[in-house]
PDB file of C-alpha atoms in Angstrom:
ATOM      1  CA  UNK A   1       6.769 -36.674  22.565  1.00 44.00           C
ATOM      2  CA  UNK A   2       7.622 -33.073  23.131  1.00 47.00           C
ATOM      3  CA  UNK A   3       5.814 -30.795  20.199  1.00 47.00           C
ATOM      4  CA  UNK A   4       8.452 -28.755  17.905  1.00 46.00           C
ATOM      5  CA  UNK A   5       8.175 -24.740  18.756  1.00 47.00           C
ATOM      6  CA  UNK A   6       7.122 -22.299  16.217  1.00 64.00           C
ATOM      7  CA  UNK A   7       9.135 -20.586  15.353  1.00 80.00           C
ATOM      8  CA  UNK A   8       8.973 -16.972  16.190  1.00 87.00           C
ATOM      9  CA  UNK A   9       8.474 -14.601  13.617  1.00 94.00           C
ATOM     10  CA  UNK A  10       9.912 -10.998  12.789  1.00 98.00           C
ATOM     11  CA  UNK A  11       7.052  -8.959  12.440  1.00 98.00           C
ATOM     12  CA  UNK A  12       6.816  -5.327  12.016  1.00 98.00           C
ATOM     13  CA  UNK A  13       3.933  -3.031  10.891  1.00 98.00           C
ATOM     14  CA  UNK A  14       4.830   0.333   9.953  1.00 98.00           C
ATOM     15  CA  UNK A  15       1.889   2.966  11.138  1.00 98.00           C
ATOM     16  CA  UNK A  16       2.214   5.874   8.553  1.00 98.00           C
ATOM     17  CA  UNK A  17       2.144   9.377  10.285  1.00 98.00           C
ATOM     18  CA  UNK A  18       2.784  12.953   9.088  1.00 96.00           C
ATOM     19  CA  UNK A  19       1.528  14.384  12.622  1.00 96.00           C
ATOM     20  CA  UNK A  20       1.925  13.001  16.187  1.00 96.00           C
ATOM     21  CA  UNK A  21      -0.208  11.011  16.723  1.00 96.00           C
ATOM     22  CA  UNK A  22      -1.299   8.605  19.937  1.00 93.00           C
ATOM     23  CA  UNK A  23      -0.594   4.704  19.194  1.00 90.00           C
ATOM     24  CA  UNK A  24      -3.230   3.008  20.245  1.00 93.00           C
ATOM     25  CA  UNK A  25      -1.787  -0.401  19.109  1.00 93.00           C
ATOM     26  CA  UNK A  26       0.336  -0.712  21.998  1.00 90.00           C
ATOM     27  CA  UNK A  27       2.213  -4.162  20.672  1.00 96.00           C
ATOM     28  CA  UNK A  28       5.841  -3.807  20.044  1.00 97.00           C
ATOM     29  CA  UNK A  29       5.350  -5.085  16.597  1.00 98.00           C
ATOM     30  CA  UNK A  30       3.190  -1.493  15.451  1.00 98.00           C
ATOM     31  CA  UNK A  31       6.331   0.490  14.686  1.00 98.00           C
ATOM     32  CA  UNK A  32       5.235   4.636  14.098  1.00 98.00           C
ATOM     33  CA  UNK A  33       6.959   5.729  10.598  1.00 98.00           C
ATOM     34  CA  UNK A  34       7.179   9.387   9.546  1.00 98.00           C
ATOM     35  CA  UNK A  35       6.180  10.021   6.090  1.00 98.00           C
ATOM     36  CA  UNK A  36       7.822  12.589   4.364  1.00 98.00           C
ATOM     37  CA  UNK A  37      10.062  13.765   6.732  1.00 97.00           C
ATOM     38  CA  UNK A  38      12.578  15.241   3.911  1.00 97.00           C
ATOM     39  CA  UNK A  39      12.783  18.943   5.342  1.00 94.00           C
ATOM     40  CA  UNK A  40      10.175  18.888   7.422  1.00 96.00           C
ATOM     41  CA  UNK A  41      10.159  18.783  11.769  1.00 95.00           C
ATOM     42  CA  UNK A  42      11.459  16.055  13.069  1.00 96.00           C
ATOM     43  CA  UNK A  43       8.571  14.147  15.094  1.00 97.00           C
ATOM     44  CA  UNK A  44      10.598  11.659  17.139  1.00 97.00           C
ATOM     45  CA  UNK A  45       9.397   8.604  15.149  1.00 98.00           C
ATOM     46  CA  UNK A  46      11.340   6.548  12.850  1.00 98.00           C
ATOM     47  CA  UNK A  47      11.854   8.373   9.617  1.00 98.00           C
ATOM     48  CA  UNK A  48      11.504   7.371   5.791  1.00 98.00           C
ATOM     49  CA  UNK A  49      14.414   9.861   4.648  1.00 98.00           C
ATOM     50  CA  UNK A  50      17.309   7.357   6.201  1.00 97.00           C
ATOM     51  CA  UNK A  51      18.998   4.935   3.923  1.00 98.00           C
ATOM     52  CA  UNK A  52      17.557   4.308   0.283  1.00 98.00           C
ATOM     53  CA  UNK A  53      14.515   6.763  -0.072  1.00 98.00           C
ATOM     54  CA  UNK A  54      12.017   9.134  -1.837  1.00 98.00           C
ATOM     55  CA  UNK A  55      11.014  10.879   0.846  1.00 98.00           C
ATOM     56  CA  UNK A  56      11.480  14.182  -0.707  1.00 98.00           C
ATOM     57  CA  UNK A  57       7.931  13.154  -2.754  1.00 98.00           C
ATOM     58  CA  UNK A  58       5.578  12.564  -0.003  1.00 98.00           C
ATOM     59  CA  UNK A  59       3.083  14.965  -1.760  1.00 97.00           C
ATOM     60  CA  UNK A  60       3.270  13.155  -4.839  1.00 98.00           C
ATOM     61  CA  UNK A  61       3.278   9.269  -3.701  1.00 98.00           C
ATOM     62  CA  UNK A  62       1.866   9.853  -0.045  1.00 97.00           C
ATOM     63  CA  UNK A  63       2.151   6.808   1.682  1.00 97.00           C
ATOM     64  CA  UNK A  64       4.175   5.375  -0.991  1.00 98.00           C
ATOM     65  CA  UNK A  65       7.342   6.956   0.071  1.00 98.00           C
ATOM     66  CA  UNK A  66       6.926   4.494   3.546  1.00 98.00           C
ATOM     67  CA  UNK A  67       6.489   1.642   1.683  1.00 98.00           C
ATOM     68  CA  UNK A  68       9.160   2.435  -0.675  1.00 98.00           C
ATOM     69  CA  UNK A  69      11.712   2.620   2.354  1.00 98.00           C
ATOM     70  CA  UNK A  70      10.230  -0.205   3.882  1.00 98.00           C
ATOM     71  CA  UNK A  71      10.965  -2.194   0.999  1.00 98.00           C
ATOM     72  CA  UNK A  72      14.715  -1.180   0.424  1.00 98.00           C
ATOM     73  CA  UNK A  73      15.652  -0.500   4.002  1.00 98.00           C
ATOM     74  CA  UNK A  74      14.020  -3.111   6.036  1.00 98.00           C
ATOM     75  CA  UNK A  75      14.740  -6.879   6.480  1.00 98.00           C
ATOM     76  CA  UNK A  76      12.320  -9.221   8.782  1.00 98.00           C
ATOM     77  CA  UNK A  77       9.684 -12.313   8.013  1.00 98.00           C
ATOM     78  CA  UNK A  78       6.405 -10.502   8.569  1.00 98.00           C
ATOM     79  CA  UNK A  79       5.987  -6.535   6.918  1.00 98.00           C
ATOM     80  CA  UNK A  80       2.822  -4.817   6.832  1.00 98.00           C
ATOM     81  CA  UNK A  81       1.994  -0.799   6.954  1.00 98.00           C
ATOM     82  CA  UNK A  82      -1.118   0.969   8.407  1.00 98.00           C
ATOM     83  CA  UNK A  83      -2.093   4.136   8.888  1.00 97.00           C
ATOM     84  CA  UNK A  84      -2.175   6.157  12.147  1.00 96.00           C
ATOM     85  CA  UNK A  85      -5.772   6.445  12.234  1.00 94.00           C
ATOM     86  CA  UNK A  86      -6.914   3.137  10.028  1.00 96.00           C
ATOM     87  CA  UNK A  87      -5.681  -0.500  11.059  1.00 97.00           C
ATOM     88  CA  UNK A  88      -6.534  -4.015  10.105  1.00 98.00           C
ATOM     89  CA  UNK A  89      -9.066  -5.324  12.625  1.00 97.00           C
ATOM     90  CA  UNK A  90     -10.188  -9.020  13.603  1.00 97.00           C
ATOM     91  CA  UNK A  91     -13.808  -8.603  15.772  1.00 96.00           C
ATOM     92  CA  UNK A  92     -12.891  -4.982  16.221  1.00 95.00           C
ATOM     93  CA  UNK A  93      -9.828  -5.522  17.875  1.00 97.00           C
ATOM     94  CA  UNK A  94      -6.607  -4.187  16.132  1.00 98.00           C
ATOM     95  CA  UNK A  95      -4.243  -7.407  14.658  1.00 98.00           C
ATOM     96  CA  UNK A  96      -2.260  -8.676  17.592  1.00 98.00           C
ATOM     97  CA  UNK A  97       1.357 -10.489  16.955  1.00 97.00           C
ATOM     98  CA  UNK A  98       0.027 -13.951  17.863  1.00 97.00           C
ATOM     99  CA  UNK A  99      -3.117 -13.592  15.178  1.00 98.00           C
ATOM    100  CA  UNK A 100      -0.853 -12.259  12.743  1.00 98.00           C
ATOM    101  CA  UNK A 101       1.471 -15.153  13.290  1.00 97.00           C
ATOM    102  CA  UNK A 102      -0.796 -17.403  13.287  1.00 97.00           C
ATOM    103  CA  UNK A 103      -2.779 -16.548  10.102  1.00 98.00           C
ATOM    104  CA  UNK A 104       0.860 -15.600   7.993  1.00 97.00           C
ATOM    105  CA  UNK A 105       0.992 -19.695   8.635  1.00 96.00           C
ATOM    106  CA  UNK A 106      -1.704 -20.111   6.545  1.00 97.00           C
ATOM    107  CA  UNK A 107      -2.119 -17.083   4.361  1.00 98.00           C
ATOM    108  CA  UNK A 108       0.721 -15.132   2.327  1.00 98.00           C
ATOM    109  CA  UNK A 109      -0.940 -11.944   3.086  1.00 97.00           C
ATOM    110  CA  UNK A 110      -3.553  -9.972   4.775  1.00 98.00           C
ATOM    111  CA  UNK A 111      -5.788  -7.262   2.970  1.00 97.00           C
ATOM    112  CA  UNK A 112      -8.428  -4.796   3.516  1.00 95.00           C
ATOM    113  CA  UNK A 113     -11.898  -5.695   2.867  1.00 93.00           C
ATOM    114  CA  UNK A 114     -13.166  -4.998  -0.331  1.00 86.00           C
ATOM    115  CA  UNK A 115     -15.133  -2.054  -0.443  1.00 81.00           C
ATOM    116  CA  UNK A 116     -18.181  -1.496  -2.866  1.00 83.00           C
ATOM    117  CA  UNK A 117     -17.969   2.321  -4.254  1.00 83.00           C
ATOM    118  CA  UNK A 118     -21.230   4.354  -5.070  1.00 88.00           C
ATOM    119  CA  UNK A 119     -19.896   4.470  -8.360  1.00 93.00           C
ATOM    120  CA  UNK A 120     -20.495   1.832 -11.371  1.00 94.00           C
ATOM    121  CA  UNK A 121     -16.940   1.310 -11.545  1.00 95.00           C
ATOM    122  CA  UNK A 122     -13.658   2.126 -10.784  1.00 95.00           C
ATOM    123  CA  UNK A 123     -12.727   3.810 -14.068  1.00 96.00           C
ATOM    124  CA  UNK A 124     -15.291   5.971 -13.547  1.00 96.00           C
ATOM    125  CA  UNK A 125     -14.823   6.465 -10.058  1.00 95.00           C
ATOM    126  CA  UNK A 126     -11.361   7.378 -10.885  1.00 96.00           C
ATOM    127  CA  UNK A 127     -12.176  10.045 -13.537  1.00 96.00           C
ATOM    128  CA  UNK A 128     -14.623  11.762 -11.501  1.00 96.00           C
ATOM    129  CA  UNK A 129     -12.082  12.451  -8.783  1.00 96.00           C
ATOM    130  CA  UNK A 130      -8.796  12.430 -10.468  1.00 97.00           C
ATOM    131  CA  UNK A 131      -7.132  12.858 -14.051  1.00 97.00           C
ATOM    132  CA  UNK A 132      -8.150  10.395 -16.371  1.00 97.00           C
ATOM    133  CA  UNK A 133      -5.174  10.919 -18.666  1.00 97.00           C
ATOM    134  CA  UNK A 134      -2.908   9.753 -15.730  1.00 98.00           C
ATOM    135  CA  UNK A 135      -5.088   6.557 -15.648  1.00 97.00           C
ATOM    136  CA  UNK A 136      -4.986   5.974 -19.287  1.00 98.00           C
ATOM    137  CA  UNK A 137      -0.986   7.022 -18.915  1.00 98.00           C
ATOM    138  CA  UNK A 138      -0.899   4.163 -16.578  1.00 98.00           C
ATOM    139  CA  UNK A 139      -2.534   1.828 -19.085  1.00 98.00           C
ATOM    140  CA  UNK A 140      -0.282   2.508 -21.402  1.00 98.00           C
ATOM    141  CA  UNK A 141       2.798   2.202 -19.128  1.00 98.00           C
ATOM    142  CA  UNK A 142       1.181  -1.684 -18.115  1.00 98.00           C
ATOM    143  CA  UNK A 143       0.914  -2.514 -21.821  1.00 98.00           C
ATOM    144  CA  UNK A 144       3.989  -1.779 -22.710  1.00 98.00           C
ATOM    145  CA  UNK A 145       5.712  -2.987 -20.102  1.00 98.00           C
ATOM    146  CA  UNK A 146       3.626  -5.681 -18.087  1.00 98.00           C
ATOM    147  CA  UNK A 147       1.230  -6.447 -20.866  1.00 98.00           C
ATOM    148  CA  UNK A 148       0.570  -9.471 -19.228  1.00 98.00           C
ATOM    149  CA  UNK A 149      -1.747  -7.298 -16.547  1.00 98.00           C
ATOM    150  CA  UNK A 150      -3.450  -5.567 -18.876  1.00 98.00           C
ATOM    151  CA  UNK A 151      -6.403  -7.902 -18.699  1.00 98.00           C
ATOM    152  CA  UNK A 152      -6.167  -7.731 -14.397  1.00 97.00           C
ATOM    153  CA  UNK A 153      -6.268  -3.707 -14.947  1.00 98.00           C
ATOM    154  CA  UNK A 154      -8.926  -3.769 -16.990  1.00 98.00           C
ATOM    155  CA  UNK A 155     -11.020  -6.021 -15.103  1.00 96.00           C
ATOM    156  CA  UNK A 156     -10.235  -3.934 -11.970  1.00 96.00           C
ATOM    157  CA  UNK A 157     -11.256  -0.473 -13.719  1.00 96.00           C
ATOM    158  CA  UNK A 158     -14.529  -2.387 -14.760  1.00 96.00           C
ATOM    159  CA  UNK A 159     -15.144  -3.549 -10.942  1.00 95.00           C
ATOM    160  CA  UNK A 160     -16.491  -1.076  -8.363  1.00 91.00           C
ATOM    161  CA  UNK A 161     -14.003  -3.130  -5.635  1.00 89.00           C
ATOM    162  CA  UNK A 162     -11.394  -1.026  -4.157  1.00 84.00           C
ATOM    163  CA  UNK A 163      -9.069  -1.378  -0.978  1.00 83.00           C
ATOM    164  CA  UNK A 164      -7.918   2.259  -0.340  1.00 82.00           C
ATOM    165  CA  UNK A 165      -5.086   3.448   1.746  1.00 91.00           C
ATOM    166  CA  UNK A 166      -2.266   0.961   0.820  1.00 95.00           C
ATOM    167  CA  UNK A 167      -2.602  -0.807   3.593  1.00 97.00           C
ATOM    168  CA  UNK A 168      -0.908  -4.336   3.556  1.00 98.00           C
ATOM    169  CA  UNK A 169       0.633  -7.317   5.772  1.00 98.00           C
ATOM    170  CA  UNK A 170       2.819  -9.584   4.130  1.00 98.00           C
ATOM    171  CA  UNK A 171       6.075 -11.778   3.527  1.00 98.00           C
ATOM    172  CA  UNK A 172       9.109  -9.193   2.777  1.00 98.00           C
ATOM    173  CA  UNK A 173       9.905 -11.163   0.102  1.00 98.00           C
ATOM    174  CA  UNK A 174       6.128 -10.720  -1.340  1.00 98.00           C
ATOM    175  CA  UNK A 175       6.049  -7.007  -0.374  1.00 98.00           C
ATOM    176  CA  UNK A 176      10.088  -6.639  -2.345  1.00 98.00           C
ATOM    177  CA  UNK A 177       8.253  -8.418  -5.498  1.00 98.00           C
ATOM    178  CA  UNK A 178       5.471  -5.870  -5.382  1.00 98.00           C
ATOM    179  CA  UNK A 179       7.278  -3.206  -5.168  1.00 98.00           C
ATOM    180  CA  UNK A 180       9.565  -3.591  -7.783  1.00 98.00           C
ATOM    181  CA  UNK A 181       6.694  -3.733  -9.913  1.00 98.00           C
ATOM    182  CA  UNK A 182       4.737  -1.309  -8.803  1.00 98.00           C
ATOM    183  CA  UNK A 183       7.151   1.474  -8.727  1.00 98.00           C
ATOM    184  CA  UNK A 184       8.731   0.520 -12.210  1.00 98.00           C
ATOM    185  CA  UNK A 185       5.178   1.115 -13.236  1.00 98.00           C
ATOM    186  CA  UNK A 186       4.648   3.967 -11.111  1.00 98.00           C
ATOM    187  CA  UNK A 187       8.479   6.039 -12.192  1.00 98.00           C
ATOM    188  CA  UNK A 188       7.513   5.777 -15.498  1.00 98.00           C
ATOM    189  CA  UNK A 189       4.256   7.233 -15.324  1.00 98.00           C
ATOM    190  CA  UNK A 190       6.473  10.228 -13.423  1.00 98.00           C
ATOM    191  CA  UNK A 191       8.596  10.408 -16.291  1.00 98.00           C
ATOM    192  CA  UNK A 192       5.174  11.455 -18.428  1.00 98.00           C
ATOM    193  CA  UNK A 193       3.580  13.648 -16.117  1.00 98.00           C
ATOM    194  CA  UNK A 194       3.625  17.094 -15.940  1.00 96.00           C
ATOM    195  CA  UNK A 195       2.553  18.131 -12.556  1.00 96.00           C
ATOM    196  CA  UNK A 196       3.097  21.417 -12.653  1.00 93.00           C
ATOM    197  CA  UNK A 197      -0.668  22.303 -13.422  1.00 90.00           C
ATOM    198  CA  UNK A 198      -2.058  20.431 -10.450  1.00 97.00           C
ATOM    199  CA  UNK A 199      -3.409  20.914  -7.615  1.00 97.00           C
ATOM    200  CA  UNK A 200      -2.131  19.785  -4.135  1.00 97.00           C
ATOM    201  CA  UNK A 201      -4.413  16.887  -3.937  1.00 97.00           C
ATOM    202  CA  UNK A 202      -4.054  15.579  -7.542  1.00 98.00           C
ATOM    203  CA  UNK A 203      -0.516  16.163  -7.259  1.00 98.00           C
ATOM    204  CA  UNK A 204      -1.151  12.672  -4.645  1.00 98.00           C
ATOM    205  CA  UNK A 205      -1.537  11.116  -8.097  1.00 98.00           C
ATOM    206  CA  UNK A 206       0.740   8.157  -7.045  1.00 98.00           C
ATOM    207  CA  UNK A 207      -0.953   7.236  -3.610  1.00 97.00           C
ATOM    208  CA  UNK A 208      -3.918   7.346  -6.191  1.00 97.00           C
ATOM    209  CA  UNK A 209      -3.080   4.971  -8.936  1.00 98.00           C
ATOM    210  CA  UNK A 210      -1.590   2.553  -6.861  1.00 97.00           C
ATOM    211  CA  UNK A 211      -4.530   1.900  -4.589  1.00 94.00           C
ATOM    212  CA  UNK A 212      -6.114   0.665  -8.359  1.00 95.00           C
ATOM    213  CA  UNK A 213      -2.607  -1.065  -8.415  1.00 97.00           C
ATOM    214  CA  UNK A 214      -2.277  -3.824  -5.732  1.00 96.00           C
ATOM    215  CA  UNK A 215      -5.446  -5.579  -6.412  1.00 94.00           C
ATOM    216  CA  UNK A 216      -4.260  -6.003 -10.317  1.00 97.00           C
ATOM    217  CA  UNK A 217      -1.056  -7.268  -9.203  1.00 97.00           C
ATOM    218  CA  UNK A 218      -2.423  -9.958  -6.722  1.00 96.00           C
ATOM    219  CA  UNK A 219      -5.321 -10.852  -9.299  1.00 95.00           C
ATOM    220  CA  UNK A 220      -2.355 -11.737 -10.876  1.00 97.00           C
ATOM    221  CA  UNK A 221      -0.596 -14.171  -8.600  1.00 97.00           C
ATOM    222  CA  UNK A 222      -1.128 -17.503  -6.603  1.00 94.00           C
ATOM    223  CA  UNK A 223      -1.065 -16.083  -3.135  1.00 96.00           C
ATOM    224  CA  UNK A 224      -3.570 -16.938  -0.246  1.00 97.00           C
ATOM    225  CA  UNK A 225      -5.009 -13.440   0.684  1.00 97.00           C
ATOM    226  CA  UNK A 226      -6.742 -13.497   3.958  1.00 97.00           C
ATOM    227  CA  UNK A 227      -9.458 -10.286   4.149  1.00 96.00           C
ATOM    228  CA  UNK A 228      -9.799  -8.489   7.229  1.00 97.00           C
ATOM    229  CA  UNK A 229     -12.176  -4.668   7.966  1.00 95.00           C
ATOM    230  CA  UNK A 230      -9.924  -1.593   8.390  1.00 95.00           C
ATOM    231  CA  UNK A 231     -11.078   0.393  10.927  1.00 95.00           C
ATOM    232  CA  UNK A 232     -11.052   4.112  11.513  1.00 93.00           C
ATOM    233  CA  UNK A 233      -9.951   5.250  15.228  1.00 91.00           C
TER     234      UNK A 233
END
């Protein structure tokens, strides 16, 4: 008896770049995205200011304003996004198509690693780099709207786990799910925020909070998360 084919799945991992850049993943499925191309040169790659978009605030949500286009713009089975110099690695090898196929059969999504900071937890991690009123504006924003997660963000804050850099493969539908959460939290927190004061890198206060973000939100689901290293090239 013949065995029934896989099927073939539509997989497509963003690579977010603000600078040209050489691709070493060389699979068709590693698709270079230009972050933030609102007004700025165009570097021949596909572009997050097409179709729905915030483009425009790159320097406030950095890699954010990929995923958000990703999310509204995009349809296929498999969705991830990298960065141009940090990917998802099995044995030191950058994910190929067939592993990513083959572990999205088993797993809803693929994460980074967690990574132990040299700090005693996040919270204070967080407040010794950033602003800690836009962390406790955050709290606020999850307890009146997703009080549910309060006791994830919590938890996470207390932890000194963190996956930095957004990075993410998943089912779209998983990945549309997230994001409508996290950027309902994430808008509101902009609607409370005068940035006006800060400086270019705590202006990235969005990139910031929602590398805290994505491990409350999958504390808070059923999914099976499969861990893989990043790796710098």
């Amino acid at each position: 008896m013949k065995r029934k084919a896989k099927n073939i799945m539509d997989i497509r991992i963003f690579v977010a770049a603000h600078k040209h850049f050489h691709n070493i993943a060389t699979e068709e499925i590693y698709l270079p995205l230009q972050v933030g191309r609102e007004g700025k040169e165009d570097l021949g790659y596909l572009t997050d200011h097409t179709g729905q978009n915030i483009s425009h605030r790159n320097a406030n949500y950095c890699e954010l304003t990929g995923l958000y286009w990703m999310w509204k713009n995009i349809s296929c089975d498999i969705i991830g996004l990298c960065h141009y110099r940090r990917y998802l690695v099995h044995d030191e090898k950058i994910l190929t198509k067939a592993y990513i196929q083959e572990k999205m059969e088993q797993y809803d999504m693929i994460l980074p690693n967690s990574s132990m900071s040299r700090y005693l937890n996040e919270y204070e991690h967080y407040c010794d780099k950033h602003m800690q009123k836009d962390l406790e504006c955050c709290h606020e924003v999850i307890k009146e709207r997703y009080p549910q997660y309060e006791t994830a963000f919590l938890w996470t804050l207390s932890s000194n786990l963190i996956s930095l850099g957004n990075i993410i493969i998943t089912k779209k539908n998983i990945l549309d799910a997230y994001c409508v959460w996290l950027f309902d939290i994430l808008f509101e927190v902009d609607k409370r925020t005068d940035l006006r004061e800060y400086d270019d890198y705590q202006k990235r206060i969005f990139g910031f909070l929602s590398e805290r973000l994505l491990r409350v939100w999958v504390m808070m689901q059923r999914y099976h998360v499969l861990e893989e290293n990043v790796k710098c090239f």
